[in-house]
Amino acid sequence: MVSHRDNIGPAIVFLLLMCGGGVASWFLAAPALSEMARPDYDVTRMVFTYSTLPRLATALIAGGALALSGALLQQVLRNPLADPTTLGVSAGANLALVVTSLFLPDLLGAGRDLVALIGSATAAAIVVSLGARRGFSPYSLVLSGLVLSLWCGGLAAILTYLNQRYLSSLFIWGAGSLAQQSWVIPLSLLWKLAVIAIGCTFVMRPLSLLDLGESSSTALGVRLLRLRFVVVALAVALAAFVTSAVGVIGFIGLVAPTIARLSGARRPAQLILWSPLIGAGLLFFADSILQLVAGGLGDFLPTGAVTAIFGSPLLLALLPRLKICHRLQSPAFRRPRRWDGTAPVIIAAVGLFVLLMVSAFLGRDVNGDWAFTSGEFSVDVLAIRIPKILAALTSGAMLAVAGSILQRLTGNEMASPEVLGISAGATFGVAIALFAVAPGFSGQFAFAVAGAISVLFVIFVSSRRSAFAPERVLLAGIALSAMVDAVVGVLSSTGDPRAVLLMRWMSGSTYLIDGSTAAMEVALGAVLIAVSLATRRWLDILPLGPSPSAAVGIPLAKSRFALFGLAGLLTAAATLTVGPLSFIGLMGPHLAREAGLARALPQMVGAALIGGGLMVAADFVGRTIVSPYQIPAGLVSALVGAPFLMLMMRKRSAS
Amino acid sequence: MEVSRRSFLHFAAASVIPTPLFAQSIGPRIVSLDYGLASTLLSLGLPPVGISDLADWDRWVVEPPMPKSVVDIGSSFEVNFEILVTLKPDIILTTPYLDELLPKLQSVAKVVRLEIFTPGIGPILTAAIAATRKLAVELGRENEAEQFLARADVFFAQCRSRLEGKNLPPVALVNFMDARHARIYSSPGLFHNVLERIGVRNAWTRESNYWGFETIGIEDLSKVTDPDARLIAFDPIPPDVLPKLAQSPLWNRLSFARPGHLSILPPALMFGMVNEAMRFAGLLTDLLEKEA
């Protein structure tokens, strides 16, 4: 039985959005409508018929399709965080299209849809198969989705970066623009949406039964595996079609079902009915407002990036009210092997030394040949290289230590500065510093710290009620990261040359580091890491839970606060040189734990060595692989780090 | 008159493949971080030893061709300093766009910073001519610069007279980004200034940013109301653009969609200097002359 009361809330939200969008569209269309009365002026009518109206229709249809896709995914994976953005579906499509436009441009003319579909399907297959091993828990899914998104995004960024002028259109596409010149896109989306919506009616009943739990639904005759496959395929197809037609439009698929849930829709059937309607209203409203604003500015703004800019804070605001009725699987910390950690630490240190030597003395010369640095220029060249290497080393070590602290504090082995959005916050600070005030290193550091700390603060506030449920923290981090990305997307597509600078910050280039910056970085890193190592007792005891910690006299609130602050400082300092998405903060502590370093002190030392080494290696590869052009170290390490992490998640879930 | 061994070598080297020797043997060793400045150097008779983004030169600038001896020093945003110091430049040419690199560049060699594309500088062609003179003063090549600028003036005048008296349509200049968006060029940009010089009207009258372009949706092209207006699109055009446009009723209703109202020009650099302006003027004049 569906009670009518549950439907009132979503209906009101839907009507409000539609009215808001309708009023805004009326303002947009009014001049054209009044001019249309003039019989001699045909072009206005044409623009109205073939640009304004199709755009509104596209907004409605794309919003509905994305929201339906999100609702389906959330329902079948029983995971309130699933949506095309978080599962990497959009990023997969984006990467596929970037690769095709670079290497097989003729394919695009033939089948953009197909290319996007292949990319999305591949991404979704990887993420869902990883999630399947862990019962589609929010963690594993969102994390592997996030990791895959970052990987695809990183690769797309490198390709774009190396072909800047040629790929400027991909910026627009990646930021999702709804501009239309005909009815082709809305109509083709409409029939695809219709077919999939009809498909949905067939799976409604088994989908509703899923809420009873796996065993009960299986007993009632639901074929779980087939159902999951079919529904995920439907959702991915929807997202891929929208992405290939209008680009990446972030967050509608996550926000719309969330709003539906918050406004009262509870049952699966209600969610799947109301989510697309609310999603349609949401994108319609957003795009109409945007056109009014942009028209006033006379500037080009892509809708997708703008929805993400507004969608993420909205999500953050909703976060504390989000009812999570899904059972969380607490991550199983493996029983630590009893190891003193001397051997792995020594091995790591020796390896790091060799790496540093190679990285300092091997390079490419003017003709692009490999050469050891020697002769008349060696002093100059080393003076250029050594600061970069030191900065990479320090940042990697700092990120890894920050990751160790966060993982121990949250009790979540997937926590890291990158995943929690702390890096994104720091980058946001740096971006503001660059654009608004452009101070030197210390000023940028101050802004980065402010950014990182504000993100931590937001995470704190939004998760205080839920006693630091990692899930919410994760969601907040994702929302923030997406917001930073969106801002960069908006800047890039307006063709603002400064966007390239910001992109470089985002991608983590050690490029602008000179001797003095590196010296500051090293000093800062040494102090912060030393302080972190001094907190080893807290870090050993706090993960055991509040009561044991209080029993041995640790001031709970203070110690947590101090440790989070420390992680924020470490992240901010590192982000200044290697950008927000290097994954070192995730890989370092993990690898250290894999090597058997379980206690806080050896784990942090090992993580610092490993993290520093990885970053130096990434920097070296980035500097030499396509010389004289240089790829940012942060991107390189993300490209290595993401698949590595996914392999580890597989291994872990298999064991 | 006896031919000295040196000038003979020069001649020989210039007639076959220029070797690094050729590039080193005259004048100061210059590195340019900007396409426009690099092509201006060629016109001043001082080929650079290295430039940034050399890999894309043939795709965006095309002419004048860069000598084979020139070394690629990576992207202009991330100049590969390891290669830069190995080139031992005497002078590095840069623009305000790359100001964040200034301190680092200054530690390598003397930096000459020329302002062409900066907010509020006004018409770009005027700025480019002023920058050419300033550069010539820095390099002691005033005579060559005046000759070059005089050549440019003559060339623009020739283009103008070739088009004089023809019934010229106003033109809109675009780069198609994808099937739904374009960049359109207008005042104060370089191409707009060229249009003024050779007596062609720009159909897009709205001012743009100081780079001289704005990003628009294709439907905005309907704001060009002159029925005779010609749309000129630069290569490279993404492969799916023209087929997609052909399906659009809106596009088909625009005057640009009528046969003969859309022309495609080979690539020309819109963010260049005098050489790039001349290249564009030449390409456009040939096209309009042919179609008039």
PDB file of C-alpha atoms in Angstrom, chain B residues 93-186:
ATOM      1  CA  LEU B  93      61.034  36.673 -24.949  1.00  0.00           C
ATOM      2  CA  THR B  94      57.905  36.406 -22.877  1.00  0.00           C
ATOM      3  CA  THR B  95      54.429  37.926 -22.447  1.00  0.00           C
ATOM      4  CA  PRO B  96      52.345  39.050 -19.444  1.00  0.00           C
ATOM      5  CA  TYR B  97      50.417  35.804 -19.853  1.00  0.00           C
ATOM      6  CA  LEU B  98      53.415  33.947 -18.432  1.00  0.00           C
ATOM      7  CA  ASP B  99      54.302  36.424 -15.702  1.00  0.00           C
ATOM      8  CA  GLU B 100      54.463  33.790 -13.026  1.00  0.00           C
ATOM      9  CA  LEU B 101      57.539  32.382 -14.749  1.00  0.00           C
ATOM     10  CA  LEU B 102      59.356  35.734 -14.725  1.00  0.00           C
ATOM     11  CA  PRO B 103      61.535  35.251 -11.637  1.00  0.00           C
ATOM     12  CA  LYS B 104      62.651  31.833 -12.842  1.00  0.00           C
ATOM     13  CA  LEU B 105      63.322  33.039 -16.372  1.00  0.00           C
ATOM     14  CA  GLN B 106      65.327  35.982 -15.119  1.00  0.00           C
ATOM     15  CA  SER B 107      67.710  33.634 -13.373  1.00  0.00           C
ATOM     16  CA  VAL B 108      68.516  32.002 -16.718  1.00  0.00           C
ATOM     17  CA  ALA B 109      68.985  34.973 -19.052  1.00  0.00           C
ATOM     18  CA  LYS B 110      67.890  38.504 -19.826  1.00  0.00           C
ATOM     19  CA  VAL B 111      64.111  38.537 -20.161  1.00  0.00           C
ATOM     20  CA  VAL B 112      62.306  40.824 -22.587  1.00  0.00           C
ATOM     21  CA  ARG B 113      58.607  41.022 -21.749  1.00  0.00           C
ATOM     22  CA  LEU B 114      56.339  42.350 -24.481  1.00  0.00           C
ATOM     23  CA  GLU B 115      52.724  43.293 -23.901  1.00  0.00           C
ATOM     24  CA  ILE B 116      50.339  42.389 -26.664  1.00  0.00           C
ATOM     25  CA  PHE B 117      47.393  40.571 -25.144  1.00  0.00           C
ATOM     26  CA  THR B 118      46.688  42.439 -21.936  1.00  0.00           C
ATOM     27  CA  PRO B 119      43.458  43.836 -20.528  1.00  0.00           C
ATOM     28  CA  GLY B 120      42.732  47.353 -21.706  1.00  0.00           C
ATOM     29  CA  ILE B 121      45.511  47.516 -24.284  1.00  0.00           C
ATOM     30  CA  GLY B 122      43.048  48.226 -27.085  1.00  0.00           C
ATOM     31  CA  PRO B 123      43.297  47.012 -30.676  1.00  0.00           C
ATOM     32  CA  ILE B 124      45.658  44.045 -30.795  1.00  0.00           C
ATOM     33  CA  LEU B 125      47.212  44.789 -34.191  1.00  0.00           C
ATOM     34  CA  THR B 126      48.327  48.239 -32.998  1.00  0.00           C
ATOM     35  CA  ALA B 127      49.742  46.635 -29.867  1.00  0.00           C
ATOM     36  CA  ALA B 128      51.505  43.990 -31.954  1.00  0.00           C
ATOM     37  CA  ILE B 129      53.133  46.638 -34.169  1.00  0.00           C
ATOM     38  CA  ALA B 130      54.267  48.577 -31.102  1.00  0.00           C
ATOM     39  CA  ALA B 131      55.631  45.359 -29.598  1.00  0.00           C
ATOM     40  CA  THR B 132      57.493  44.591 -32.826  1.00  0.00           C
ATOM     41  CA  ARG B 133      59.223  47.982 -32.670  1.00  0.00           C
ATOM     42  CA  LYS B 134      60.019  47.571 -29.006  1.00  0.00           C
ATOM     43  CA  LEU B 135      61.475  44.138 -29.668  1.00  0.00           C
ATOM     44  CA  ALA B 136      63.565  45.536 -32.511  1.00  0.00           C
ATOM     45  CA  VAL B 137      64.980  48.214 -30.213  1.00  0.00           C
ATOM     46  CA  GLU B 138      65.906  45.539 -27.670  1.00  0.00           C
ATOM     47  CA  LEU B 139      67.671  43.488 -30.340  1.00  0.00           C
ATOM     48  CA  GLY B 140      69.182  46.390 -32.290  1.00  0.00           C
ATOM     49  CA  ARG B 141      67.232  45.488 -35.406  1.00  0.00           C
ATOM     50  CA  GLU B 142      65.304  48.727 -35.956  1.00  0.00           C
ATOM     51  CA  ASN B 143      65.979  48.822 -39.707  1.00  0.00           C
ATOM     52  CA  GLU B 144      64.781  45.278 -40.272  1.00  0.00           C
ATOM     53  CA  ALA B 145      61.699  45.982 -38.188  1.00  0.00           C
ATOM     54  CA  GLU B 146      60.812  49.114 -40.156  1.00  0.00           C
ATOM     55  CA  GLN B 147      61.303  47.232 -43.419  1.00  0.00           C
ATOM     56  CA  PHE B 148      59.151  44.394 -42.153  1.00  0.00           C
ATOM     57  CA  LEU B 149      56.380  46.710 -40.932  1.00  0.00           C
ATOM     58  CA  ALA B 150      56.514  48.616 -44.210  1.00  0.00           C
ATOM     59  CA  ARG B 151      56.153  45.315 -46.064  1.00  0.00           C
ATOM     60  CA  ALA B 152      53.161  44.513 -43.863  1.00  0.00           C
ATOM     61  CA  ASP B 153      51.590  47.926 -44.591  1.00  0.00           C
ATOM     62  CA  VAL B 154      52.055  47.441 -48.302  1.00  0.00           C
ATOM     63  CA  PHE B 155      50.597  43.983 -48.059  1.00  0.00           C
ATOM     64  CA  PHE B 156      47.495  45.170 -46.185  1.00  0.00           C
ATOM     65  CA  ALA B 157      47.086  47.995 -48.695  1.00  0.00           C
ATOM     66  CA  GLN B 158      47.334  45.509 -51.559  1.00  0.00           C
ATOM     67  CA  CYS B 159      44.681  43.333 -49.974  1.00  0.00           C
ATOM     68  CA  ARG B 160      42.491  46.379 -49.521  1.00  0.00           C
ATOM     69  CA  SER B 161      42.855  47.492 -53.106  1.00  0.00           C
ATOM     70  CA  ARG B 162      42.208  43.970 -54.403  1.00  0.00           C
ATOM     71  CA  LEU B 163      38.899  43.986 -52.563  1.00  0.00           C
ATOM     72  CA  GLU B 164      38.015  47.599 -53.361  1.00  0.00           C
ATOM     73  CA  GLY B 165      34.882  48.184 -55.351  1.00  0.00           C
ATOM     74  CA  LYS B 166      33.745  44.593 -54.882  1.00  0.00           C
ATOM     75  CA  ASN B 167      30.403  44.144 -53.239  1.00  0.00           C
ATOM     76  CA  LEU B 168      31.847  42.734 -50.012  1.00  0.00           C
ATOM     77  CA  PRO B 169      29.625  40.892 -47.563  1.00  0.00           C
ATOM     78  CA  PRO B 170      30.210  41.353 -43.818  1.00  0.00           C
ATOM     79  CA  VAL B 171      31.975  38.282 -42.395  1.00  0.00           C
ATOM     80  CA  ALA B 172      31.716  36.439 -39.085  1.00  0.00           C
ATOM     81  CA  LEU B 173      34.861  34.574 -38.080  1.00  0.00           C
ATOM     82  CA  VAL B 174      34.489  31.417 -36.001  1.00  0.00           C
ATOM     83  CA  ASN B 175      36.254  28.341 -34.754  1.00  0.00           C
ATOM     84  CA  PHE B 176      33.774  25.513 -34.252  1.00  0.00           C
ATOM     85  CA  MET B 177      34.416  23.919 -30.869  1.00  0.00           C
ATOM     86  CA  ASP B 178      31.882  21.133 -31.298  1.00  0.00           C
ATOM     87  CA  ALA B 179      28.519  20.709 -32.965  1.00  0.00           C
ATOM     88  CA  ARG B 180      26.857  23.148 -30.575  1.00  0.00           C
ATOM     89  CA  HIS B 181      29.458  25.786 -29.711  1.00  0.00           C
ATOM     90  CA  ALA B 182      31.829  28.130 -31.458  1.00  0.00           C
ATOM     91  CA  ARG B 183      34.357  30.812 -30.681  1.00  0.00           C
ATOM     92  CA  ILE B 184      33.676  33.997 -32.534  1.00  0.00           C
ATOM     93  CA  TYR B 185      36.241  36.741 -33.114  1.00  0.00           C
ATOM     94  CA  SER B 186      35.565  40.437 -32.793  1.00  0.00           C
TER      95      SER B 186
END
